[in-house]
Tab-separated table of C-alpha atoms and ligand atoms in Angstrom:
chain	number	residue	atom	x	y	z
A	191	MET	CA	5.519	-3.808	33.530
A	192	ILE	CA	6.096	-0.097	32.937
A	193	THR	CA	7.974	0.350	29.646
A	194	THR	CA	7.342	4.067	29.132
A	195	GLY	CA	10.676	5.895	28.666
A	196	GLN	CA	12.590	2.500	28.602
A	197	ILE	CA	14.264	0.669	25.770
A	198	ILE	CA	12.131	-2.275	24.785
A	199	ARG	CA	13.761	-5.468	23.592
A	200	CYS	CA	11.552	-7.415	21.261
A	201	LYS	CA	11.585	-9.518	18.146
A	202	ALA	CA	11.898	-8.104	14.689
A	203	ALA	CA	12.443	-9.598	11.175
A	204	VAL	CA	15.564	-7.887	9.893
A	205	ALA	CA	16.529	-7.784	6.267
A	206	TRP	CA	20.345	-7.861	6.240
A	207	GLU	CA	20.807	-8.126	2.497
A	208	ALA	CA	18.766	-7.641	-0.611
A	209	GLY	CA	16.658	-10.632	-1.562
A	210	LYS	CA	17.872	-12.776	1.383
A	211	PRO	CA	15.348	-14.265	3.827
A	212	LEU	CA	14.598	-11.998	6.840
A	213	VAL	CA	16.281	-13.002	10.078
A	214	MET	CA	14.431	-12.971	13.383
A	215	GLU	CA	16.489	-10.934	15.726
A	216	GLU	CA	16.162	-9.377	19.206
A	217	VAL	CA	16.189	-5.616	18.665
A	218	GLU	CA	16.279	-2.715	20.937
A	219	VAL	CA	13.613	-0.146	20.353
A	220	ALA	CA	14.263	3.273	21.786
A	221	PRO	CA	11.459	5.346	23.382
A	222	PRO	CA	9.612	7.836	21.143
A	223	GLN	CA	10.902	11.472	20.983
A	224	LYS	CA	8.874	14.541	20.520
A	225	HIS	CA	5.876	14.101	18.097
A	226	LYS	CA	6.556	10.304	17.902
A	227	VAL	CA	4.760	7.309	19.277
A	228	ARG	CA	5.882	3.790	20.069
A	229	ILE	CA	3.370	1.189	18.875
A	230	LYS	CA	2.955	-2.441	19.826
A	231	ILE	CA	2.233	-4.084	16.453
A	232	LEU	CA	-0.300	-6.872	16.653
A	233	PHE	CA	-0.774	-7.700	12.994
A	234	THR	CA	1.039	-6.782	9.804
A	235	SER	CA	0.700	-7.857	6.217
A	236	LEU	CA	2.904	-7.821	3.285
A	237	CYS	CA	2.419	-5.444	0.342
A	238	HIS	CA	4.352	-5.599	-2.915
A	239	THR	CA	6.135	-2.355	-2.142
A	240	ASP	CA	7.978	-4.125	0.760
A	241	VAL	CA	9.026	-6.796	-1.673
A	242	TYR	CA	10.409	-4.326	-4.218
A	243	PHE	CA	12.639	-2.547	-1.691
A	244	TRP	CA	13.701	-5.935	-0.198
A	245	GLU	CA	14.572	-7.233	-3.657
A	246	ALA	CA	16.223	-3.859	-4.389
A	247	LYS	CA	16.541	-4.752	-8.138
A	248	GLY	CA	14.996	-1.494	-9.450
A	249	GLN	CA	15.239	0.370	-6.171
A	250	THR	CA	17.993	2.000	-4.027
A	251	PRO	CA	19.323	-0.662	-1.610
A	252	LEU	CA	19.428	0.338	2.069
A	253	PHE	CA	20.310	-2.442	4.528
A	254	PRO	CA	20.027	-3.653	7.253
A	255	ARG	CA	16.453	-2.554	7.317
A	256	ILE	CA	13.161	-3.454	9.018
A	257	PHE	CA	10.448	-3.514	6.334
A	258	GLY	CA	6.668	-3.511	6.740
A	259	HIS	CA	4.066	-0.759	6.432
A	260	GLU	CA	0.627	-2.432	6.390
A	261	ALA	CA	-0.268	-3.077	9.971
A	262	GLY	CA	-2.394	-2.476	13.067
A	263	GLY	CA	-1.396	-2.039	16.714
A	264	ILE	CA	-1.843	-0.307	20.057
A	265	VAL	CA	0.055	2.754	21.202
A	266	GLU	CA	2.470	1.749	24.050
A	267	SER	CA	3.830	5.215	24.798
A	268	VAL	CA	3.953	8.731	23.334
A	269	GLY	CA	6.704	11.308	23.086
A	270	GLU	CA	6.679	14.847	24.483
A	271	GLY	CA	4.090	17.236	23.349
A	272	LEU	CA	1.552	14.786	21.942
A	273	THR	CA	-2.070	15.304	22.750
A	274	ASP	CA	-3.989	13.581	20.008
A	275	LEU	CA	-2.745	9.985	20.816
A	276	GLN	CA	-2.484	8.106	24.131
A	277	PRO	CA	-1.222	4.760	25.326
A	278	GLY	CA	-3.917	2.184	24.608
A	279	ASP	CA	-5.258	3.777	21.357
A	280	HIS	CA	-5.882	1.407	18.566
A	281	VAL	CA	-4.024	2.652	15.530
A	282	LEU	CA	-2.933	2.013	11.861
A	283	PRO	CA	0.588	3.226	11.009
A	284	ILE	CA	0.635	4.691	7.491
A	285	PHE	CA	3.459	5.090	4.982
A	286	THR	CA	2.574	8.641	4.135
A	287	GLY	CA	1.583	11.251	6.721
A	288	GLU	CA	-0.427	14.331	7.471
A	289	CYS	CA	1.243	17.164	9.531
A	290	GLY	CA	-2.003	19.098	9.388
A	291	ASP	CA	-0.090	22.390	8.857
A	292	CYS	CA	1.385	22.577	5.337
A	293	PRO	CA	-0.219	23.767	2.034
A	294	HIS	CA	-0.920	20.174	1.030
A	295	CYS	CA	-2.638	19.336	4.360
A	296	HIS	CA	-4.660	22.582	3.980
A	297	SER	CA	-5.583	21.715	0.367
A	298	GLU	CA	-8.673	19.523	-0.149
A	299	GLU	CA	-7.104	18.068	-3.222
A	300	SER	CA	-3.765	16.797	-1.917
A	301	ASN	CA	-2.443	14.215	0.526
A	302	MET	CA	1.211	14.884	-0.368
A	303	CYS	CA	2.129	16.400	3.087
A	304	ASP	CA	5.350	18.474	2.766
A	305	LEU	CA	6.778	17.065	6.016
A	306	LEU	CA	5.584	13.455	5.961
A	307	ARG	CA	4.997	12.390	2.393
A	308	ILE	CA	6.288	8.973	1.353
A	309	ASN	CA	10.085	8.783	1.305
A	310	THR	CA	11.418	5.399	0.363
A	311	GLU	CA	15.115	6.530	0.655
A	312	ARG	CA	14.903	7.644	4.362
A	313	GLY	CA	16.193	5.055	6.836
A	314	GLY	CA	15.853	7.152	10.097
A	315	MET	CA	13.444	9.365	11.886
A	316	ILE	CA	12.374	12.568	10.340
A	317	HIS	CA	13.954	15.162	12.681
A	318	ASP	CA	17.409	13.781	13.336
A	319	GLY	CA	17.690	11.090	10.594
A	320	GLU	CA	18.589	8.561	13.300
A	321	SER	CA	17.165	5.127	13.838
A	322	ARG	CA	15.217	4.061	16.923
A	323	PHE	CA	16.161	0.401	16.227
A	324	SER	CA	19.500	-1.187	17.064
A	325	ILE	CA	21.111	-4.613	17.689
A	326	ASN	CA	24.000	-4.367	20.216
A	327	GLY	CA	24.257	-0.655	19.489
A	328	LYS	CA	24.379	-1.091	15.724
A	329	PRO	CA	21.499	0.930	14.084
A	330	ILE	CA	18.983	-0.798	11.794
A	331	HIS	CA	17.283	1.361	9.143
A	332	HIS	CA	13.618	2.109	9.163
A	333	PHE	CA	11.350	1.730	6.096
A	334	LEU	CA	8.673	4.307	5.137
A	335	GLY	CA	8.654	5.621	8.642
A	336	THR	CA	6.610	2.523	9.749
A	337	SER	CA	8.913	-0.630	9.951
A	338	THR	CA	6.038	-2.865	11.084
A	339	PHE	CA	7.971	-6.148	10.890
A	340	SER	CA	8.878	-5.615	14.436
A	341	GLU	CA	6.842	-6.253	17.673
A	342	TYR	CA	7.456	-2.595	18.625
A	343	THR	CA	8.088	0.361	16.267
A	344	VAL	CA	8.438	4.102	16.530
A	345	VAL	CA	6.415	6.226	14.133
A	346	HIS	CA	5.802	9.976	13.646
A	347	SER	CA	2.323	10.754	15.084
A	348	GLY	CA	1.382	12.356	11.729
A	349	GLN	CA	1.650	8.788	10.199
A	350	VAL	CA	-0.694	7.301	12.772
A	351	ALA	CA	-4.504	6.979	12.272
A	352	LYS	CA	-6.449	6.425	15.460
A	353	ILE	CA	-9.356	4.065	14.729
A	354	ASN	CA	-12.425	2.553	16.389
A	355	PRO	CA	-11.140	0.280	19.114
A	356	ASP	CA	-13.875	-2.236	18.303
A	357	ALA	CA	-12.425	-2.820	14.782
A	358	PRO	CA	-10.652	-6.172	14.521
A	359	LEU	CA	-7.022	-5.279	13.846
A	360	ASP	CA	-6.359	-8.655	12.076
A	361	LYS	CA	-8.717	-7.458	9.319
A	362	VAL	CA	-8.516	-3.620	9.232
A	363	CYS	CA	-4.669	-3.715	9.129
A	364	ILE	CA	-5.013	-4.005	5.369
A	365	VAL	CA	-6.710	-0.594	5.330
A	366	SER	CA	-3.280	0.946	6.291
A	367	CYS	CA	-2.093	0.429	2.713
A	368	GLY	CA	-3.439	-1.798	-0.081
A	369	LEU	CA	-7.148	-1.469	0.527
A	370	SER	CA	-7.204	2.206	0.793
A	371	THR	CA	-4.761	2.778	-1.979
A	372	GLY	CA	-6.904	0.874	-4.548
A	373	LEU	CA	-10.261	1.958	-3.250
A	374	GLY	CA	-9.228	5.563	-3.143
A	375	ALA	CA	-7.534	5.486	-6.638
A	376	THR	CA	-11.004	4.662	-8.061
A	377	LEU	CA	-13.349	6.619	-5.719
A	378	ASN	CA	-11.170	9.745	-5.172
A	379	VAL	CA	-9.147	9.988	-8.308
A	380	VAL	CA	-10.645	8.621	-11.498
A	381	LYS	CA	-14.250	8.818	-10.074
A	382	PRO	CA	-16.207	6.627	-12.450
A	383	LYS	CA	-19.735	7.696	-13.077
A	384	LYS	CA	-22.598	5.190	-12.654
A	385	GLY	CA	-22.809	2.936	-15.730
A	386	GLN	CA	-19.197	3.597	-16.966
A	387	SER	CA	-16.633	0.979	-17.745
A	388	VAL	CA	-13.415	0.613	-15.808
A	389	ALA	CA	-10.276	-1.383	-16.599
A	390	ILE	CA	-8.083	-2.545	-13.724
A	391	PHE	CA	-4.457	-3.555	-14.526
A	392	GLY	CA	-3.045	-5.877	-11.835
A	393	LEU	CA	-5.377	-8.020	-9.716
A	394	GLY	CA	-3.494	-8.121	-6.430
A	395	ALA	CA	-4.879	-6.523	-3.337
A	396	VAL	CA	-4.474	-3.033	-4.593
A	397	GLY	CA	-6.165	-3.694	-7.919
A	398	LEU	CA	-8.978	-5.745	-6.346
A	399	ALA	CA	-9.563	-2.860	-3.912
A	400	ALA	CA	-9.756	-0.612	-6.977
A	401	ALA	CA	-12.377	-2.971	-8.458
A	402	GLU	CA	-14.333	-2.693	-5.235
A	403	GLY	CA	-14.265	1.043	-5.708
A	404	ALA	CA	-15.577	0.579	-9.263
A	405	ARG	CA	-18.367	-1.685	-8.074
A	406	ILE	CA	-19.399	0.802	-5.276
A	407	ALA	CA	-19.378	3.647	-7.898
A	408	GLY	CA	-21.813	1.615	-9.988
A	409	ALA	CA	-19.569	0.808	-12.943
A	410	SER	CA	-21.293	-1.312	-15.580
A	411	ARG	CA	-18.225	-3.199	-16.687
A	412	ILE	CA	-15.046	-3.942	-14.806
A	413	ILE	CA	-12.366	-5.351	-17.020
A	414	GLY	CA	-9.510	-7.037	-15.188
A	415	VAL	CA	-6.089	-7.310	-16.853
A	416	ASP	CA	-3.371	-9.545	-15.453
A	417	LEU	CA	-0.560	-11.754	-16.689
A	418	ASN	CA	-1.489	-14.313	-14.095
A	419	SER	CA	-4.761	-16.043	-15.200
A	420	GLN	CA	-5.021	-17.628	-11.695
A	421	ARG	CA	-6.135	-14.176	-10.491
A	422	PHE	CA	-9.255	-14.289	-12.629
A	423	ASP	CA	-11.284	-16.725	-10.493
A	424	GLN	CA	-10.500	-14.785	-7.303
A	425	ALA	CA	-11.391	-11.480	-9.015
A	426	LYS	CA	-14.939	-12.583	-9.805
A	427	GLU	CA	-15.756	-12.179	-6.128
A	428	PHE	CA	-14.659	-8.494	-6.405
A	429	GLY	CA	-17.092	-7.650	-9.150
A	430	VAL	CA	-14.683	-7.975	-12.048
A	431	THR	CA	-16.838	-8.830	-14.972
A	432	GLU	CA	-14.383	-9.541	-17.884
A	433	PHE	CA	-10.690	-10.623	-18.053
A	434	VAL	CA	-7.858	-9.981	-20.390
A	435	ASN	CA	-4.468	-11.766	-20.142
A	436	PRO	CA	-2.190	-9.720	-22.464
A	437	ARG	CA	-0.286	-13.045	-23.085
A	438	ASP	CA	-3.351	-14.495	-24.816
A	439	HIS	CA	-3.290	-11.873	-27.605
A	440	ASP	CA	-1.088	-10.963	-30.507
A	441	LYS	CA	-2.333	-7.360	-30.528
A	442	PRO	CA	-1.405	-4.792	-27.895
A	443	VAL	CA	-3.757	-4.871	-24.971
A	444	GLN	CA	-4.733	-1.283	-25.573
A	445	GLN	CA	-6.230	-2.350	-28.902
A	446	VAL	CA	-7.896	-5.452	-27.375
A	447	ILE	CA	-9.674	-3.228	-24.836
A	448	ALA	CA	-10.619	-0.640	-27.490
A	449	GLU	CA	-12.276	-3.425	-29.472
A	450	MET	CA	-14.118	-4.731	-26.477
A	451	THR	CA	-15.454	-1.295	-25.561
A	452	ASN	CA	-16.177	0.490	-28.674
A	453	GLY	CA	-13.179	2.816	-28.550
A	454	GLY	CA	-11.807	2.493	-25.001
A	455	VAL	CA	-12.750	2.257	-21.329
A	456	ASP	CA	-14.133	5.369	-19.560
A	457	ARG	CA	-11.613	4.913	-16.618
A	458	SER	CA	-8.558	2.785	-15.896
A	459	VAL	CA	-6.516	2.095	-12.780
A	460	GLU	CA	-2.982	0.694	-13.054
A	461	CYS	CA	-1.899	-1.377	-10.044
A	462	THR	CA	1.061	-3.437	-11.313
A	463	GLY	CA	4.345	-1.499	-11.011
A	464	SER	CA	5.172	-2.400	-14.619
A	465	VAL	CA	5.848	0.639	-16.765
A	466	GLN	CA	4.502	-1.212	-19.853
A	467	ALA	CA	1.180	-1.683	-18.126
A	468	MET	CA	1.223	1.965	-17.043
A	469	ILE	CA	1.404	2.964	-20.698
A	470	GLN	CA	-1.252	0.485	-21.714
A	471	ALA	CA	-3.556	1.654	-18.881
A	472	PHE	CA	-3.331	5.203	-20.200
A	473	GLU	CA	-3.611	4.356	-23.874
A	474	CYS	CA	-6.742	2.121	-23.328
A	475	VAL	CA	-8.956	4.931	-22.110
A	476	HIS	CA	-11.509	6.493	-24.438
A	477	ASP	CA	-10.560	9.776	-26.200
A	478	GLY	CA	-12.617	12.755	-25.345
A	479	TRP	CA	-13.204	11.833	-21.698
A	480	GLY	CA	-11.108	8.860	-20.552
A	481	VAL	CA	-9.105	9.177	-17.295
A	482	ALA	CA	-6.354	6.824	-16.140
A	483	VAL	CA	-4.501	6.719	-12.859
A	484	LEU	CA	-1.140	5.192	-12.011
A	485	VAL	CA	-0.774	3.453	-8.626
A	486	GLY	CA	2.052	0.807	-9.104
A	487	VAL	CA	5.442	1.737	-7.869
A	488	PRO	CA	7.920	1.892	-10.830
A	489	SER	CA	11.555	1.027	-10.869
A	490	LYS	CA	13.853	4.038	-10.364
A	491	ASP	CA	15.094	4.145	-14.069
A	492	ASP	CA	11.692	3.656	-15.654
A	493	ALA	CA	10.425	6.263	-18.163
A	494	PHE	CA	6.809	6.654	-19.364
A	495	LYS	CA	6.604	7.092	-23.135
A	496	THR	CA	3.431	7.818	-25.104
A	497	HIS	CA	2.667	9.979	-28.114
A	498	PRO	CA	1.519	13.563	-27.026
A	499	MET	CA	-1.434	13.120	-29.373
A	500	ASN	CA	-2.925	10.784	-26.867
A	501	PHE	CA	-3.262	13.771	-24.530
A	502	LEU	CA	-4.441	16.161	-27.244
A	503	ASN	CA	-7.140	13.734	-27.990
A	504	GLU	CA	-8.556	14.553	-24.545
A	505	ARG	CA	-7.329	11.729	-22.382
A	506	THR	CA	-6.251	12.443	-18.891
A	507	LEU	CA	-3.467	10.783	-16.910
A	508	LYS	CA	-3.193	10.991	-13.108
A	509	GLY	CA	-1.183	9.341	-10.385
A	510	THR	CA	-1.716	8.854	-6.676
A	511	PHE	CA	-0.222	7.636	-3.436
A	512	PHE	CA	-2.492	6.105	-0.944
A	513	GLY	CA	-5.544	6.722	-3.075
A	514	ASN	CA	-5.539	10.410	-2.278
A	515	TYR	CA	-6.717	9.723	1.286
A	516	LYS	CA	-5.359	11.919	4.098
A	517	PRO	CA	-4.238	9.304	6.579
A	518	LYS	CA	-5.324	10.912	9.857
A	519	THR	CA	-8.518	12.590	8.582
A	520	ASP	CA	-9.933	10.001	6.279
A	521	ILE	CA	-8.791	6.586	7.420
A	522	PRO	CA	-10.886	6.228	10.533
A	523	GLY	CA	-13.873	6.678	8.186
A	524	VAL	CA	-12.733	3.834	5.861
A	525	VAL	CA	-12.444	1.527	8.910
A	526	GLU	CA	-16.123	2.648	9.775
A	527	LYS	CA	-17.199	1.536	6.250
A	528	TYR	CA	-15.952	-1.926	7.141
A	529	MET	CA	-17.731	-1.758	10.532
A	530	ASN	CA	-20.928	-0.776	8.837
A	531	LYS	CA	-20.549	-3.653	6.329
A	532	GLU	CA	-20.193	-1.364	3.275
A	533	LEU	CA	-16.834	-2.873	2.660
A	534	GLU	CA	-15.715	-6.529	2.924
A	535	LEU	CA	-12.180	-7.084	3.993
A	536	GLU	CA	-12.173	-10.869	4.682
A	537	LYS	CA	-12.056	-11.753	0.963
A	538	PHE	CA	-8.739	-10.054	0.527
A	539	ILE	CA	-7.191	-12.274	3.204
A	540	THR	CA	-6.087	-15.474	1.593
A	541	HIS	CA	-3.322	-16.614	3.949
A	542	THR	CA	-2.288	-16.120	7.657
A	543	LEU	CA	1.082	-16.889	9.274
A	544	PRO	CA	2.768	-16.584	12.671
A	545	PHE	CA	5.527	-13.937	12.708
A	546	SER	CA	8.126	-16.658	12.956
A	547	GLU	CA	7.241	-17.792	9.396
A	548	ILE	CA	7.143	-14.280	7.758
A	549	ASN	CA	9.495	-15.415	4.939
A	550	LYS	CA	6.683	-17.649	3.578
A	551	ALA	CA	4.590	-14.457	2.937
A	552	PHE	CA	7.324	-13.402	0.541
A	553	ASP	CA	7.111	-16.709	-1.318
A	554	TYR	CA	3.342	-16.510	-1.616
A	555	MET	CA	3.553	-13.000	-3.014
A	556	LEU	CA	6.370	-13.763	-5.478
A	557	LYS	CA	4.495	-16.805	-6.709
A	558	GLY	CA	1.273	-14.739	-7.163
A	559	GLU	CA	-0.603	-17.158	-4.754
A	560	SER	CA	-1.758	-14.661	-2.089
A	561	ILE	CA	-3.761	-11.540	-2.182
A	562	ARG	CA	-3.005	-10.561	1.402
A	563	CYS	CA	-1.226	-12.692	4.080
A	564	ILE	CA	-1.835	-11.529	7.603
A	565	ILE	CA	1.119	-12.093	9.978
A	566	THR	CA	0.358	-12.427	13.648
A	567	MET	CA	3.039	-10.863	15.852
A	568	GLY	CA	4.087	-12.569	19.047
A	569	ALA	CA	3.348	-15.893	17.400
B	857	LIG	P1	0.558	-7.799	-6.198
B	857	LIG	O1	1.826	-8.334	-6.484
B	857	LIG	O2	-0.296	-8.598	-5.190
B	857	LIG	O3	-0.355	-7.602	-7.485
B	857	LIG	C1	0.195	-7.118	-8.703
B	857	LIG	C2	-0.512	-7.838	-9.875
B	857	LIG	O4	-0.047	-7.256	-11.084
B	857	LIG	C3	-0.155	-9.291	-9.979
B	857	LIG	O5	-1.324	-10.093	-9.977
B	857	LIG	C4	0.614	-9.425	-11.236
B	857	LIG	O6	0.470	-10.619	-11.935
B	857	LIG	C5	0.165	-8.237	-12.094
B	857	LIG	N1	0.980	-7.719	-13.139
B	857	LIG	C6	2.337	-7.487	-13.026
B	857	LIG	N2	2.802	-7.029	-14.228
B	857	LIG	C7	1.694	-6.845	-15.032
B	857	LIG	C8	1.516	-6.439	-16.342
B	857	LIG	N3	2.605	-5.997	-17.077
B	857	LIG	N4	0.288	-6.479	-16.923
B	857	LIG	C9	-0.724	-6.956	-16.145
B	857	LIG	N5	-0.642	-7.354	-14.917
B	857	LIG	C10	0.607	-7.388	-14.301
B	857	LIG	O7	0.853	-6.339	-5.665
B	857	LIG	P2	-0.058	-5.331	-4.783
B	857	LIG	O8	0.399	-5.426	-3.306
B	857	LIG	O9	-1.477	-5.422	-5.122
B	857	LIG	O10	0.510	-3.944	-5.261
B	857	LIG	C11	0.306	-3.495	-6.635
B	857	LIG	C12	1.146	-2.312	-6.956
B	857	LIG	O11	0.767	-1.188	-6.202
B	857	LIG	C13	2.694	-2.491	-6.584
B	857	LIG	O12	3.418	-1.898	-7.600
B	857	LIG	C14	2.806	-1.777	-5.354
B	857	LIG	O13	4.102	-1.348	-5.107
B	857	LIG	C15	1.906	-0.562	-5.613
B	857	LIG	N6	1.360	0.189	-4.393
B	857	LIG	C16	1.276	1.582	-4.645
B	857	LIG	C17	0.755	2.334	-3.579
B	857	LIG	C18	0.560	3.760	-3.807
B	857	LIG	O14	0.216	4.450	-2.839
B	857	LIG	N7	0.690	4.317	-5.000
B	857	LIG	C19	0.437	1.743	-2.339
B	857	LIG	C20	0.513	0.331	-2.260
B	857	LIG	C21	1.031	-0.444	-3.350
B	858	LIG	ZN1	1.778	-0.887	0.581
């Protein structure tokens, strides 16, 4: 059946209200305009960022909305003027983009594309602000330009990484957010040297991917910090060598870590979204050379407070989206690392569900039971 240029009717899980279960609806997905592609999503997974914006407790509410940004699929059709993508290409949609033409895309140091950088408040397409999703003519908002909780979605081509068609999409879909974010935060941002110590705050998929980065970099000690002790057993498989649950100590966790490491860790990576953990992750690095990076998404009213002397004492604080990877340029290479067995993805996948049961994936994440839950579309 030729669908090019036609509206596609398909299933999508629509969030009508904050914190309420998603509802399976038939939606109309309009064809892609200039510079856009329509993708048939085959697998999607749930990341904590989806959950924050769905809960909308510390974030601006925007409903009805189709969430989802960690996914893999196949290009169904392309809009006018596109030459780098074709129907049939295997792709990962990515929540932040690469236009290829702005000062950030030209800089080796940045992935904060002027045109396509992450924008959590935008509910429509980039050029006209309009949605490509509707139900009986009523528009449904997009999320992060990806909206992968739909069997078909329309994405800007700058947010689409074309990958090896032999890569299994039910595994490499996690490369489209959590895996790359954590791995890159370690390897591209704090860059531990061989033999250094690394603390990881938050042992979900993002933190465990950061731990993988530390292991690949040859870290001597990888200290995992989490409020959920159930994470510790799982984390051993990711090379985490020691564990700290802040709830087990009367002292601030910064002090606990300083005592364990003779003054502080060499590097730390925060992957929790808690502003307290962000402050702790910075203050627990060694003076003179310690570097910390913030990865967790804060609430909109959070403020980071620390004494300026912590910086004067030669500690460095950084932050990153998507582990500093440029989505189109770098992500096909991360997928190749999996294909060459340099990266293991299977151990991140603790649960699988058919699309019709997507709400269960939210429960698993909220209860801290899952690392990643892969959702099979069309099932
Ligand atoms: P997750 O829920 O699977 O894992 C988070 C872990 O942090 C949990 O195990 C939780 O128990 C722990 N935690 C929460 N508060 C803590 C605290 N105060 N101290 C210690 N541990 C604490 O989430 P995830 O999908 O791995 O995502 C992690 C974070 O990264 C989220 O904030 C998410 O929004 C963010 N994120 C950022 C980017 C980026 O590009 N910067 C990309 C993806 C996800
Ligand atoms: Zn994510």
